[in-house]
PDB file of C-alpha atoms in Angstrom:
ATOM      1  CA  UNK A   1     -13.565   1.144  14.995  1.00 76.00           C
ATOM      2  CA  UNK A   2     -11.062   3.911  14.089  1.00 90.00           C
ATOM      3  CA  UNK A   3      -8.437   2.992  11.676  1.00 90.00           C
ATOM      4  CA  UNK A   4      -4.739   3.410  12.919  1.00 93.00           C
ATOM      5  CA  UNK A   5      -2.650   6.118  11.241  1.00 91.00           C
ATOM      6  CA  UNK A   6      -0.221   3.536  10.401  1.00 91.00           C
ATOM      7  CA  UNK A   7      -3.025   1.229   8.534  1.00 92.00           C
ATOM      8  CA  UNK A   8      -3.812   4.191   6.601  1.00 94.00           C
ATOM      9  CA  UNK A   9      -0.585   5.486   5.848  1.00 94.00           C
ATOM     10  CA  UNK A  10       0.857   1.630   4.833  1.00 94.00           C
ATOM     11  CA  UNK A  11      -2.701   0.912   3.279  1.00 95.00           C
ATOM     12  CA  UNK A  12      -1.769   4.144   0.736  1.00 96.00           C
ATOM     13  CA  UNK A  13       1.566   3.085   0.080  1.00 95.00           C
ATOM     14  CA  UNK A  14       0.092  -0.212  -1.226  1.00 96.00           C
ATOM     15  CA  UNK A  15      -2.244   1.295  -3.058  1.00 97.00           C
ATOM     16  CA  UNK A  16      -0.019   3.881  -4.669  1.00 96.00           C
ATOM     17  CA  UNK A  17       2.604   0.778  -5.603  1.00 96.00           C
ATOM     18  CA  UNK A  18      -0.429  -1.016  -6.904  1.00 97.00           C
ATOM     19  CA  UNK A  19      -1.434   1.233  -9.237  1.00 97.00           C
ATOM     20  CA  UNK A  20       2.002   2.134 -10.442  1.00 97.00           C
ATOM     21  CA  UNK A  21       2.414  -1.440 -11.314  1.00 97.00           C
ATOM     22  CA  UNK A  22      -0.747  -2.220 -12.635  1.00 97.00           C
ATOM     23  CA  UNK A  23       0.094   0.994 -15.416  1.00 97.00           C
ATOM     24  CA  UNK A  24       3.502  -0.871 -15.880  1.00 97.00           C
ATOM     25  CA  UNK A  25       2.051  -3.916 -16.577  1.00 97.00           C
ATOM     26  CA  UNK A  26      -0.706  -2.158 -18.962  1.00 97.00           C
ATOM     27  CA  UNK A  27       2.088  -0.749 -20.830  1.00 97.00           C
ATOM     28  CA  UNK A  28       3.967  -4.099 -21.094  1.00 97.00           C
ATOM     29  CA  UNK A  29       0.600  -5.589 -22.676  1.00 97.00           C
ATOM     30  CA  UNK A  30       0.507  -2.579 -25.139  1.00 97.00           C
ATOM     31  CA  UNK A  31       4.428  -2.690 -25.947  1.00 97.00           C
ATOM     32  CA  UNK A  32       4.026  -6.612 -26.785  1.00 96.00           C
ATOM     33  CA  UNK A  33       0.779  -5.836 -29.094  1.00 94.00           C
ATOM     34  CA  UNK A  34      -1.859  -7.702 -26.508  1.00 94.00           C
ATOM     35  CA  UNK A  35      -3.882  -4.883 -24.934  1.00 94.00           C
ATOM     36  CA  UNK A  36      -7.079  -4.748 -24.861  1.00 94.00           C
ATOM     37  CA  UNK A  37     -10.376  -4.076 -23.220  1.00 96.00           C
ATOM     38  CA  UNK A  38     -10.084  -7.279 -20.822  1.00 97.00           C
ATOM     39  CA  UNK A  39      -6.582  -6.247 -19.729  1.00 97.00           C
ATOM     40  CA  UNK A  40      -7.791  -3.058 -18.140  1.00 97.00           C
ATOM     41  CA  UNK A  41     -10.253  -4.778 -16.861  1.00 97.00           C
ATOM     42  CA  UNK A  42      -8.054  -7.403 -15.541  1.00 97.00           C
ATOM     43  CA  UNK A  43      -6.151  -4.867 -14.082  1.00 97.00           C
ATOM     44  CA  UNK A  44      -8.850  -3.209 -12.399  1.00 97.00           C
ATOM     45  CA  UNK A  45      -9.777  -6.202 -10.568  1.00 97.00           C
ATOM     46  CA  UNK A  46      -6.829  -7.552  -9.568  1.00 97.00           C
ATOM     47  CA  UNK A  47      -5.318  -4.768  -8.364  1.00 97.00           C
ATOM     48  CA  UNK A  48      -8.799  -3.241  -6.769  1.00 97.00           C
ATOM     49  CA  UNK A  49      -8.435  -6.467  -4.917  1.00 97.00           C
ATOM     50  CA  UNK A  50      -5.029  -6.523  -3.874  1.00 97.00           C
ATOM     51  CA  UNK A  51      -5.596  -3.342  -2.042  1.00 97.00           C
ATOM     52  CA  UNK A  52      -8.534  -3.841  -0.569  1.00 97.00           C
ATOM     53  CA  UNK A  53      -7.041  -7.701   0.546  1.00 97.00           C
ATOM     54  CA  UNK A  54      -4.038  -5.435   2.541  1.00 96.00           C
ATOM     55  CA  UNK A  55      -6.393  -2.883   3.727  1.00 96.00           C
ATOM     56  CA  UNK A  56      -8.306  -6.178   5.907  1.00 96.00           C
ATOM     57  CA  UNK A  57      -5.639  -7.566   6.469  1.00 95.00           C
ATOM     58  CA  UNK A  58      -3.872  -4.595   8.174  1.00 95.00           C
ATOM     59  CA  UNK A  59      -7.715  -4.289   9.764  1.00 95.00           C
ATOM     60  CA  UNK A  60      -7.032  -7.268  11.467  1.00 94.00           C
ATOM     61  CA  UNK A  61      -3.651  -7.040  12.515  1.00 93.00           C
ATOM     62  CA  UNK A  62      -5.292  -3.633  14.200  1.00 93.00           C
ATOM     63  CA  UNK A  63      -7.902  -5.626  15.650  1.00 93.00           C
ATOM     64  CA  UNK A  64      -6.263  -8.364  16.909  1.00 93.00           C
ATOM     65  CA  UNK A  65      -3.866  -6.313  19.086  1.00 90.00           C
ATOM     66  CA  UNK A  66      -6.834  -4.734  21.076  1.00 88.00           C
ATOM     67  CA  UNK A  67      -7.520  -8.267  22.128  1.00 89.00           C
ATOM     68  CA  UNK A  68      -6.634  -9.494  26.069  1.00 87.00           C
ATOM     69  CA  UNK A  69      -5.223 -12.413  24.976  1.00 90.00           C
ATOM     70  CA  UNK A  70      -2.754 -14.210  22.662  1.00 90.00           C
ATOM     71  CA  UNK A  71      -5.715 -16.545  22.172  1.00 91.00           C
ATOM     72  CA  UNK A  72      -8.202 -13.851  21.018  1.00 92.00           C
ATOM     73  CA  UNK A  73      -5.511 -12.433  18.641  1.00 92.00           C
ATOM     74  CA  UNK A  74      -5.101 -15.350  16.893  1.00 94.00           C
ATOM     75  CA  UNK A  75      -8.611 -16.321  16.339  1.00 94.00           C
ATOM     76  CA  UNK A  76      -9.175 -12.841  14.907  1.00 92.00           C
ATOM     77  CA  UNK A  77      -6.101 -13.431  12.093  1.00 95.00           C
ATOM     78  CA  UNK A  78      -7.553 -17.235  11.197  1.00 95.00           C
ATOM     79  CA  UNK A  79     -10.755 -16.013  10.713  1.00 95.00           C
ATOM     80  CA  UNK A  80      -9.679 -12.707   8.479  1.00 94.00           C
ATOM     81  CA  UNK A  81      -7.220 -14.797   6.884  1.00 96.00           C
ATOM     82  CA  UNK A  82      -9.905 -17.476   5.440  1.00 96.00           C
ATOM     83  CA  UNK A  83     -12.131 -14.890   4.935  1.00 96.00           C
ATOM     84  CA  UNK A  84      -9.432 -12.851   2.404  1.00 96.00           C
ATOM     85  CA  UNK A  85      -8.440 -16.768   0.947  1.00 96.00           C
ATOM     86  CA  UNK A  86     -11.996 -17.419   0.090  1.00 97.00           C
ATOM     87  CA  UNK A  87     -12.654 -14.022  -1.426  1.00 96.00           C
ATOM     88  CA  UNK A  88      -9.299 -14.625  -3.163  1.00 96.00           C
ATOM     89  CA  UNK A  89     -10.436 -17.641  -4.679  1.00 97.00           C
ATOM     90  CA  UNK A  90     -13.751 -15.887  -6.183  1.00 97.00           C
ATOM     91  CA  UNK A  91     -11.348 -12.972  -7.627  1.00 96.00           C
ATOM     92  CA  UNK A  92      -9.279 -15.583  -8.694  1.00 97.00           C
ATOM     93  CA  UNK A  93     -11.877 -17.790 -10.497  1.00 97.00           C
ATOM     94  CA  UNK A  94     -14.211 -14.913 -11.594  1.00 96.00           C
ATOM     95  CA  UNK A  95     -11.023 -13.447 -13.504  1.00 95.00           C
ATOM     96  CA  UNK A  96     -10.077 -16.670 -15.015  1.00 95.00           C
ATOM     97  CA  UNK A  97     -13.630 -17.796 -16.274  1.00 96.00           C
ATOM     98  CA  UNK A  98     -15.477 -14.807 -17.188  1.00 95.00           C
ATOM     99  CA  UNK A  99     -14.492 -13.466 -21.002  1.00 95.00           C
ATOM    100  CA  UNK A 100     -14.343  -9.978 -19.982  1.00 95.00           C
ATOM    101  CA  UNK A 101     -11.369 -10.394 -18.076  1.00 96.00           C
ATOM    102  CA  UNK A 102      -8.139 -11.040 -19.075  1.00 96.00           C
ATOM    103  CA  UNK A 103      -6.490 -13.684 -16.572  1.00 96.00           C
ATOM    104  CA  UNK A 104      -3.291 -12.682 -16.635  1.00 96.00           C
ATOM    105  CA  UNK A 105      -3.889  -8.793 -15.772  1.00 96.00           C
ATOM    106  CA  UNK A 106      -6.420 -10.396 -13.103  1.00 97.00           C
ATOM    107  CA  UNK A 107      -3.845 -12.718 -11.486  1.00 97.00           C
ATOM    108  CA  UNK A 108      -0.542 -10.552 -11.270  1.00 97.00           C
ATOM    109  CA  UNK A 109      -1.403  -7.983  -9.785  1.00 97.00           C
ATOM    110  CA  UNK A 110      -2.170 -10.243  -6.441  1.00 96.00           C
ATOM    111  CA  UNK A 111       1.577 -10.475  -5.921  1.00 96.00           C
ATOM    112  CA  UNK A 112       2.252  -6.851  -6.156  1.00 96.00           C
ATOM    113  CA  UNK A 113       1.662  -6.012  -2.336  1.00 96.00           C
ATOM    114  CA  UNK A 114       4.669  -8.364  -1.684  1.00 95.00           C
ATOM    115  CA  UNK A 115       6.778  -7.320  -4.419  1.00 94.00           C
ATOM    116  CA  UNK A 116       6.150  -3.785  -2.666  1.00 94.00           C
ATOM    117  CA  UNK A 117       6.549  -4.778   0.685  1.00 92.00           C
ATOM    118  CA  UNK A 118       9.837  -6.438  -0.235  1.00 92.00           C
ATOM    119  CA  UNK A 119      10.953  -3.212  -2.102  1.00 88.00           C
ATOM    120  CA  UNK A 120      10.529  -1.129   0.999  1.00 83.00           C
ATOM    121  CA  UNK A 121      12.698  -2.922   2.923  1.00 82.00           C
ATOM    122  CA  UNK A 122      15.475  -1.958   0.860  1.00 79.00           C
ATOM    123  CA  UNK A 123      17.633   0.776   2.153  1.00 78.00           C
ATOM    124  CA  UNK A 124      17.309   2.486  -0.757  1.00 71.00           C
ATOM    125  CA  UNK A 125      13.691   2.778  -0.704  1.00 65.00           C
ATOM    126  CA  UNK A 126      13.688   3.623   3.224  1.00 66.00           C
ATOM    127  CA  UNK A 127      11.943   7.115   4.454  1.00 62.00           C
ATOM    128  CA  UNK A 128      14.378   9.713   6.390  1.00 61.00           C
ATOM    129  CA  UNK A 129      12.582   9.360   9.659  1.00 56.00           C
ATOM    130  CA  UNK A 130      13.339   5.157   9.165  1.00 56.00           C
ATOM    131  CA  UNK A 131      16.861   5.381   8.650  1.00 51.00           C
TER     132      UNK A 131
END
């Protein structure tokens, strides 16, 4: 299957925002004297995970639009979507129980895609060619 230039092009954007906020949130834990080893590790996981979550899930929006019917489509979406919830739920639990990890760093990042999703909507954040 060949990705879509748009998957690839909002699947870097993520990614890019991701990182930026996963440094951010490094540097908070630093600022308020709480960094360590496990936060970078956090960080590494949970954002490593919340891009690769919007990658599939921009997969299967790709997917699901080559199908013949509405039917098709949909089935393609459930099944990614429980897919991504039960690998979410390993990230999730992995981050919380294992030591090396802290939970915090592991957990936040998950929200990021929507906080960046959300910020591109704004006008001010708009491209040229959108506006």
């Amino acid at each position: 299957m060949k990705i879509e230039p748009a998957v690839k092009r909002e699947s870097r954007d993520i990614a890019i925002g991701v990182a930026v906020l996963c440094v951010v949130m490094v540097i908070v834990f630093a600022v308020i004297g709480r960094f360590d080893y496990t936060v970078l590790l956090g960080a590494l996981l949970g954002g490593g995970f919340a891009i690769l979550e919007f990658f599939l899930m921009a997969l299967a929006v790709q997917k699901s639009v080559s199908r013949d019917t509405p039917e098709e489509a949909k089935l393609v979406m459930v099944n990614s979507h429980t897919r991504r919830l039960l690998l979410l739920a390993v990230v999730v639990i992995v981050g919380i129980k294992a030591p090396w990890f802290h939970w915090v760093a592991v957990v936040l990042p998950l929200i990021f895609p929507k906080l960046i999703i959300y910020g591109k909507t704004l006008p001010v954040f708009r491209r040229k060619e959108e506006k």
